[in-house]
Backbone as a ProteinNet text record, in pm:
[ID]
protein_1_A
[PRIMARY]
MARPDKVAAVEEMTNKFRDSNAAVVTAYTGLTVAQLKELRRSLGENAQYRVVKNTLTKIAANEVGIQLDEQLKGSTAVAFVTGDPVEAAKGLRDFAKENPALVIKGGVFEGKALSADEVKKLADLESREVLLAKLAGGMKASMAKAAATFQAPLTKFARTADALRSKVEQGGAGTPAPAEADAE
[TERTIARY]
-18115.8	-18223.4	-18312.3	-18335.9	-18416	-18564	-18634	-18777.7	-18847.5	-18955.1	-19025.2	-19080.7	-19127.6	-19182.4	-19073.3	-18953	-18841.8	-18794.5	-18792	-18754.5	-18853.4	-18981.1	-19084.4	-19070.1	-19038.7	-19022.3	-18903.1	-18793.6	-18674.8	-18707.2	-18777	-18813.9	-18905.1	-19001	-19092.1	-19015.1	-18924.5	-18847.2	-18750.8	-18694.4	-18606.5	-18683.8	-18805.7	-18890.3	-18924.9	-18949.2	-18979.3	-18859.1	-18739.4	-18619.2	-18604.1	-18631.8	-18619.7	-18725.1	-18848.5	-18959.7	-18966.2	-18895.2	-18902.4	-18803.6	-18843.3	-18751.7	-18651.4	-18697.2	-18613	-18667.4	-18584.5	-18626	-18557.9	-18632.5	-18576.5	-18583.5	-18467.3	-18456.7	-18468.5	-18557	-18580.7	-18577.9	-18560.1	-18578.5	-18710	-18793	-18927	-18953.7	-18853.8	-18873.2	-18934.1	-19040.5	-19106.1	-19230.7	-19256.2	-19377.6	-19493.4	-19608.9	-19726.8	-19785.9	-19877	-19944.9	-20020.4	-20081.7	-20155.5	-20061.2	-19941.9	-19844.5	-19795.3	-19775.7	-19734.9	-19843.5	-19968.9	-20080	-20079.8	-20058.8	-20054.1	-19938	-19823.4	-19707.5	-19738.4	-19799.8	-19834.3	-19931.1	-20027.9	-20122.6	-20051.3	-19957.6	-19889.4	-19799.3	-19751.7	-19666.8	-19747.5	-19874.7	-19960.4	-19953.4	-20002.9	-20014.7	-19885.2	-19790.7	-19666.6	-19557.1	-19587.1	-19486.7	-19552.6	-19480.6	-19526.1	-19427.3	-19475.5	-19390.1	-19408.1	-19297.8	-19306	-19199.6	-19239.8	-19144.9	-19080.6	-18946.5	-18874.5	-18778.3	-18738.8	-18634.5	-18500.5	-18403.5	-18274.8	-18202.9	-18196.2	-18123.2	-18184.6	-18316.3	-18384	-18369.3	-18372.5	-18356.8	-18215.9	-18114.5	-17975.7	-17961.7	-18020.9	-18013.5	-18080.5	-18199.5	-18273.4	-18196.9	-18141.1	-18064.8	-17940.2	-17871.5	-17752	-17784.9	-17903.1	-17943.3	-17961.4	-17996.7	-18011.7	-17888.4	-17783	-17656.4	-17647.8	-17720.3	-17719.5	-17661.9	-17571.5	-17513.1	-17579.2	-17657.8	-17725.7	-17686	-17572.4	-17533.8	-17530.2	-17477.9	-17467	-17603.1	-17696.4	-17827.3	-17924	-17894.1	-17985.8	-17943.7	-17950	-17920.5	-18032.6	-18074.9	-18184.3	-18317.9	-18421.7	-18554.8	-18555.9	-18603.1	-18594.3	-18726.7	-18758.5	-18872.1	-18823.4	-18879	-18837.2	-18958.4	-18941.1	-19043.7	-19000.9	-19072.8	-19045.9	-19124.5	-19054.4	-19115.9	-19125.9	-19248.2	-19266.7	-19292.4	-19324.2	-19349.5	-19230	-19256.9	-19154.1	-19077.5	-18947.8	-18869.6	-18858.8	-18858.8	-18847.1	-18968.9	-19085.6	-19210	-19211.6	-19169	-19166.5	-19062	-18945.4	-18840.3	-18887.8	-18960.2	-19015.5	-19117.9	-19203.2	-19303.5	-19239.6	-19134.8	-19065	-18993.7	-18927.7	-18856.4	-18953.9	-19066.4	-19165.1	-19226	-19253	-19307.7	-19205.2	-19077.4	-18971.3	-18954.3	-18981.8	-18974.8	-19081.5	-19201.6	-19311.9	-19299.6	-19237.5	-19224.3	-19077.5	-19001.5	-18857.7	-18821.9	-18918.7	-18890.8	-18858.4	-18904.7	-18873.1	-18737	-18643.5	-18508.2	-18478	-18438	-18400	-18255.7	-18235.3	-18101.6	-18028	-18101.8	-18040.4	-18140.1	-18088.8	-18180.1	-18110.2	-18191	-18143.3	-18212.5	-18135.3	-18192	-18121.7	-18199.2	-18147.2	-18035.9	-18057.4	-17963.9	-17841	-17830.3	-17713.7	-17756.5	-17675.6	-17705.2	-17682.8	-17771.4	-17761.3	-17747.6	-17672	-17663.4	-17786.6	-17802.5	-17916.1	-17909.9	-17789.6	-17775.1	-17813.9	-17780.3	-17815.7	-17966.9	-18033	-18179.2	-18240	-18183.2	-18234	-18211	-18099.5	-18075.2	-18176.7	-18208.3	-18309.6	-18444.3	-18474	-18599.9	-18602.4	-18486.8	-18480.4	-18500.7	-18489.9	-18513	-18659.8	-18685.4	-18824.3	-18875.7	-19006.1	-19063.5	-19033.5	-19048.3	-19018.9	-19101.9	-19229.4	-19318.3	-19271.7	-19228.7	-19181.6	-19052.9	-18961.5	-18836.4	-18862.6	-18956	-18990.1	-19056	-19140.2	-19204.9	-19101.5	-19003.5	-18897.4	-18814.1	-18785.1	-18709.2	-18786.6	-18915.2	-18998.9	-19006.2	-19020	-19022.9	-18893.4	-18781.9	-18651.2	-18633.8	-18679.9	-18669	-18758.5	-18878	-18970.5	-18911.8	-18851.7	-18790.3	-18674.4	-18594.8	-18482.6	-18531.3	-18639	-18693.5	-18752.1	-18818.6	-18875.6	-18763.9	-18656.1	-18541.9	-18478.5	-18465.3	-18409	-18499.4	-18629.2	-18723.2	-18713.9	-18703.3	-18690.4	-18559.5	-18453.4	-18324	-18330.8	-18394.1	-18405.9	-18498.8	-18597.9	-18695.8	-18644.9	-18548.1	-18500	-18451.3	-18368.6	-18324.4	-18440.7	-18539.4	-18654.7	-18735	-18752.9	-18825.6	-18751.1	-18619.6	-18538.6	-18546.7	-18541.4	-18550.9	-18687	-18794.4	-18929.5	-18943.4	-18890.5	-18897.2	-18815.1	-18697.9	-18613.3	-18682.3	-18742.2	-18812	-18932.1	-19004.8	-19119.8	-19075.7	-18966.1	-18914.2	-18869	-18803.6	-18757.6	-18877.7	-18980.5	-19101.1	-19166.7	-19177.4	-19236.1	-19156.6	-19026.8	-18940.4	-18958.9	-18968.2	-18987.9	-19121.8	-19227.9	-19359.9	-19360.7	-19298.9	-19293.5	-19205.5	-19097.7	-19007	-19075.7	-19156.7	-19227.6	-19335	-19404.9	-19513.6	-19461	-19350.3	-19297.3	-19210.8	-19164.5	-19079.4	-19167	-19148.1	-19230.8	-19198.9	-19300.5	-19284.6	-19204.2	-19132.2	-19049.3	-19132.9	-19253.9	-19337.1	-19372.7	-19400.3	-19434.2	-19313.2	-19195.6	-19074.8	-19054.2	-19088.3	-19070.3	-19170.3	-19290.6	-19394.7	-19365.1	-19289.5	-19259	-19161.8
6762.5	6858.6	6845.3	6957.1	6957.2	6944.9	6874.8	6859.8	6991.2	7023.8	7150.6	7168.3	7058.9	7071.3	7108.2	7054.7	7087.4	7230.5	7274.9	7413	7508.7	7475.6	7559.6	7560.4	7444.9	7436.8	7521.6	7515.4	7596	7744.3	7780.4	7920.6	7971.3	7888.1	7926.3	7945	7852.1	7862.6	7981.6	8008.3	8124.6	8251.3	8261.4	8377.7	8385.7	8271.1	8271	8321	8278.4	8327.3	8478.2	8527.3	8671.7	8753.8	8701.8	8776.3	8767.4	8671.6	8649.4	8737.9	8778	8849	8751.1	8627.7	8523.8	8388.2	8287.6	8149.9	8063.7	7968.9	7879.9	7737.5	7670.9	7535.5	7438.1	7338.1	7241.9	7099	7005.9	6863.1	6824.7	6752.3	6723.6	6574.9	6489.1	6344.4	6307.1	6231.1	6185.5	6264.3	6373.9	6451.6	6392.7	6388.7	6339.4	6451.8	6414.6	6513.6	6612.4	6563.6	6650.9	6750.5	6705.7	6795.3	6900.3	6860.6	6956.9	7061.6	7020	7115.5	7212.8	7158.7	7243.2	7343.2	7296.9	7385.7	7496.9	7462.7	7564.7	7667.8	7622	7715	7804.4	7746	7824.1	7932.1	7910.7	8011.6	8131.1	8113.5	8224.5	8254.8	8373.3	8414.4	8471.3	8503.7	8567.2	8467.5	8339.1	8237.4	8119.4	8063.2	7944.5	7832.5	7720.6	7605.8	7502.3	7470.8	7379.1	7272.5	7149.5	7039.8	7058.8	7050.5	7080.6	6967.4	6965.4	6874.1	6945.8	6877.1	6940.4	6991.8	6912.6	6953.2	7077.4	7078.2	7193.3	7317.5	7298.1	7410.6	7468	7380.4	7427.5	7514.1	7467.9	7543.5	7679.5	7681	7806.8	7900.7	7847.6	7930.7	7986.8	7905.8	7953.6	8063.7	8056.3	8159.2	8296.2	8297.7	8425.8	8458.4	8375.7	8405.8	8358.7	8251.2	8198.3	8056.6	8027.9	7894.5	7818.1	7716.9	7634.8	7487.7	7457.8	7319.4	7233.4	7285.7	7208.5	7182.3	7273.1	7261.5	7173.8	7150.9	7076.8	6930.6	6861.5	6717.4	6649.6	6534.8	6463.9	6524.2	6487.7	6543	6691.2	6773.3	6917.4	6985.6	7082.2	7171.4	7312.1	7409	7548.2	7633.8	7719.5	7818.2	7949.4	7991.2	8119.1	8227.1	8326.2	8427.4	8560	8611.9	8741.7	8851.2	8813.6	8910.9	8924.8	8927.7	8943.5	8812.2	8809.5	8686.3	8637.1	8729.5	8692.2	8610.3	8654.4	8585.7	8443.3	8427.2	8293.8	8205.4	8261.3	8183.7	8138.1	8225.1	8187.7	8075.7	8086.8	7983.3	7848.2	7846.7	7720.9	7667.3	7756	7713.5	7652.9	7720.2	7671.7	7538	7525.8	7400.6	7288.5	7318.5	7217.9	7172.5	7262.3	7222.5	7118.2	7137.1	7044.4	6917.9	6930.7	6819.8	6805.3	6725.7	6713.1	6659.4	6604.7	6555.3	6670.5	6790.7	6907.7	6962	6965.9	7013.5	7133.5	7243.1	7362.1	7343.7	7344.5	7325.1	7456.3	7563.1	7692	7777.9	7876.4	7962.3	8071.3	8164.3	8278.9	8401.8	8507.5	8634.7	8745.6	8827.4	8937.8	8892.1	8777.2	8728.7	8658.6	8641.5	8575.5	8445.5	8342.2	8212.7	8220.3	8154.9	8150.2	8005.5	7984.7	7852.3	7829.8	7707.7	7676.9	7761.5	7781.8	7864	8008.9	8060.3	8199	8214.5	8111.9	8116.3	8116.7	8037.4	8034.2	8168.3	8234.6	8368.4	8468	8453.7	8538.6	8517.4	8393.8	8362.7	8421.9	8441.4	8497.2	8648.9	8713.3	8857.7	8888.2	9010.4	9053	9092	9093.2	9124.3	9269.5	9296.4	9429.3	9537	9507.1	9604.4	9637.7	9535.9	9558.2	9641.4	9607.6	9684.5	9829.9	9852.5	9989.7	10064.9	9996.3	10059.9	10098.6	10010.9	10043.1	10161.2	10164.3	10275.1	10405.3	10402	10522.3	10567.5	10473.4	10508	10571	10516.1	10572.2	10712.3	10733.2	10866	10965.6	10921.5	11009.8	11048.8	10952.2	10980.4	11078.1	11060.6	11151.5	11293.5	11304.9	11437.2	11502.7	11424.6	11479.6	11527.4	11451.7	11490.1	11619.5	11628.9	11749.8	11870.2	11851.3	11961.2	12006.7	11912.5	11947.9	12022.8	11981.2	12047.9	12191.2	12212	12347.2	12434	12371.3	12445.4	12476.6	12402.5	12418.1	12559.2	12624.8	12760.3	12859.5	12847.3	12936.2	12912.2	12786	12751.3	12803	12784.6	12831.3	12983.3	13053.3	13198.9	13243.2	13175.2	13210.7	13187.5	13077.9	13050.5	13152.1	13187	13285.4	13420.9	13459	13587.9	13586.8	13477.2	13466.4	13470.8	13402.8	13404.5	13545.5	13614.2	13751.6	13843.9	13829.4	13910.8	13885.4	13756.9	13722.3	13781.9	13778.9	13833.2	13983.4	14048.9	14193.8	14227.6	14152.4	14177.3	14151.9	14047.2	14015.8	14116.1	14154.1	14250.8	14384.4	14427.6	14555.4	14550.3	14439.9	14430.4	14404	14335.8	14299	14407.3	14507.1	14611.8	14728.2	14776.3	14890.5	15015.7	15095	15221.1	15318.3	15413.1	15505.2	15590.9	15623.2	15705	15627.5	15499.7	15416.7	15400.4	15395.7	15378.5	15500.6	15624	15744.3	15751.4	15696.6	15704.6	15613.7	15518.4	15428.8	15493.9
-3335.1	-3345.2	-3220.6	-3152.5	-3030	-3062.9	-2975.5	-2994.3	-2961.4	-3035.4	-3015.1	-2874.4	-2811.4	-2677	-2576	-2595.7	-2505	-2527.4	-2651.1	-2681.8	-2616.5	-2624.7	-2563.2	-2411.6	-2351.8	-2206.6	-2160.6	-2234.1	-2200.1	-2213.7	-2319.7	-2340.9	-2228.6	-2188.1	-2079.9	-1949	-1917.5	-1793.8	-1797.5	-1912.9	-1928.3	-1896.6	-1947.6	-1918.6	-1770.6	-1707.5	-1564	-1483.3	-1520.1	-1450.5	-1469.1	-1590.4	-1617.4	-1542.5	-1538	-1479.1	-1326.8	-1269.3	-1124.6	-1049.5	-929.3	-839.3	-780	-759.6	-701	-742.1	-723.2	-745.9	-639.7	-583.8	-482	-535.5	-536.6	-587.8	-470.4	-485.6	-377.7	-430.1	-337.2	-365.3	-299.4	-369.9	-319.9	-302.1	-319.2	-311.1	-176.8	-181.4	-59.4	-24.4	-94.2	-68	-148.9	-87.2	-156.7	-242.2	-328.2	-412.1	-324.1	-218.5	-126.6	-58.9	-20.8	41.9	-57.5	-182.4	-285.1	-307.6	-306	-318.3	-201.9	-81.5	38.1	28.7	-19.8	-36.2	-134.8	-246.6	-346.4	-288.7	-209.7	-146.6	-45	31.2	135.3	75.8	-46.6	-110.5	-159.3	-179.8	-219.6	-368	-400.1	-540.2	-596.2	-510.5	-556	-590.1	-585.5	-617.6	-687.3	-783.4	-855.6	-827.4	-779	-746.7	-856.2	-926.8	-1040.6	-1032.2	-1061.1	-1076.4	-1213.3	-1217.9	-1342.8	-1378.2	-1504	-1550.2	-1537.1	-1477.9	-1448.5	-1572.5	-1676.6	-1797.7	-1859.7	-1871.1	-1931.6	-1842.8	-1711.7	-1618.6	-1626.5	-1639.2	-1654.5	-1778.9	-1888.4	-2014.4	-1997.8	-1936.2	-1916.8	-1824	-1716.8	-1622.6	-1689.1	-1768.6	-1838.7	-1938.2	-1999.6	-2096.2	-2030.2	-1901.4	-1830.6	-1746.5	-1758.9	-1691.2	-1547.4	-1513.7	-1377.7	-1380.4	-1289.5	-1279.1	-1164.8	-1197.8	-1097.6	-1107.9	-1169	-1195.5	-1069	-959.6	-835.5	-771.9	-789.9	-725.4	-804.2	-929.9	-1016.2	-1029	-916.8	-914.3	-837.6	-885	-819.2	-857.9	-782.2	-810.9	-773.1	-864.3	-845.1	-876.2	-790.9	-814.9	-784.5	-854.3	-837.7	-803.1	-703.5	-668.9	-733.6	-835.8	-902.8	-829	-773.7	-687.8	-762.4	-775.3	-839.5	-736.7	-614.7	-508.2	-416.3	-287	-185.5	-168	-201.6	-188.8	-44.5	50.3	191.2	232.9	190.9	225.2	170.2	44.6	-16.3	51.7	82.1	149.3	287.4	357.8	488.7	473.1	372.4	348.5	321.7	239.6	209.9	333.4	408.1	529.6	631.2	652.6	748.9	704.5	574.6	522.7	537.8	514.7	527.1	672.2	768.4	909.8	941.7	887	910.2	825.1	707.9	613.8	574.3	648.9	624.2	485.4	412	277	181.1	212.3	129.2	173.3	80.8	110.6	21.3	83.7	6.4	-38.5	-170.2	-227	-248.3	-274	-304	-377.5	-449.5	-522.6	-599.3	-643.8	-721.2	-665.8	-642	-596.8	-670.9	-742.4	-823	-917.5	-980.9	-1081.7	-1027.7	-897.7	-838.5	-771.3	-790.7	-729.6	-579	-504.1	-358.5	-312.9	-205.8	-146.2	-58.8	-9	78.2	205.3	259.9	380.7	355	237.9	204.3	188.6	135.6	124.2	264	354.9	492.7	562.6	533.8	589.4	533.8	406.5	344.6	413.7	449.4	518.3	658.8	719.1	854.4	856.7	740.9	735.1	759.8	802.6	816.2	678.3	663	532.8	493.6	366.7	311.7	382.4	406.9	469.9	611.7	686.1	823.5	822	730.8	721.8	683.9	590.5	552	667.2	743.2	859.1	964.1	987.2	1083.8	1035.4	906	849.1	863.4	832.9	845.3	990.6	1083.3	1225.8	1271.8	1225	1259.7	1204.5	1081.7	1021	1094.5	1133.1	1204.8	1339.4	1408	1538.3	1522.2	1417.4	1393.4	1365.4	1288.3	1257	1381.2	1465.3	1588.5	1680.9	1686.1	1769.8	1716.7	1584.5	1524.4	1550.9	1539	1563.8	1709	1801.2	1943.1	1968.8	1901.2	1917.2	1866.1	1752.2	1697.7	1780.9	1842.5	1919.6	2060.8	2110.1	2248.2	2280.2	2198.3	2233.6	2244.1	2156.4	2162.9	2290.2	2325.8	2447.7	2570.3	2569.9	2682.8	2695.6	2582.8	2584.5	2639.1	2593.2	2638.4	2788.6	2840.6	2984.6	3063.9	3014	3082.9	3086.7	2973.3	2968.5	3063.2	3070	3159.1	3305.5	3337.7	3475	3513	3421.3	3446.9	3467.7	3384.2	3398.2	3533.8	3572.8	3703.1	3817.2	3806.4	3912.2	3923.8	3808.5	3809.8	3872.3	3836.1	3892.8	4043.4	4087.6	4230.2	4304.3	4241.9	4303.5	4321.2	4227.7	4236.1	4342.6	4361.2	4457.2	4599.2	4613.4	4744	4807	4733	4784.9	4831	4953.4	4997.2	4919.9	4897.5	4824.4	4911.1	4853.1	4930	5026.2	4992.2	5081.6	5206.5	5193.3	5308.8	5399	5345	5426.2	5514.5	5471.8	5550	5663.1	5642.2	5743	5860.9	5849.9	5958.3	6044.3
[MASK]
++++++++++++++++++++++++++++++++++++++++++++++++++++++++++++++++++++++++++++++++++++++++++++++++++++++++++++++++++++++++++++++++++++++++++++++++++++++++++++++++++++++++++++++++++++++++

């Protein structure tokens, strides 16, 4: 018979896996309490960093259909991300560069398990806002190019008509009148 506190812990973690956009599994052995506080602050409001028990985390992950058996060995903490996963992955990667005791073991993104290398690739992506801005800029440039292409024949016609009008006006003023030609 399972203890009520463990059942509650598994239920809470199961809900965190369901509610999160991503989760990053790390090893934290060797980090001080002050460093863990700093890490939690650096992740911001869109991520919760929690030290977890491996057995209970395996049960919770299995309940939502995620296999994390290989990643849940040794001391383990999980960053549950509710915001932009790229931002949280970058925060963890940058913190791990400064504090080698933090090791990224892997993670979960959109219900699929990720290796440590895949989490690092996720951290190398640009943030969602930057990607959307680039997409919008590309679309705007494409629309401007299309508008210029559609407008080009009209512009060319207007210039040709203006050049023809100018030529006619110059031709009429530069040619001597027939009466003047007889007087010479």
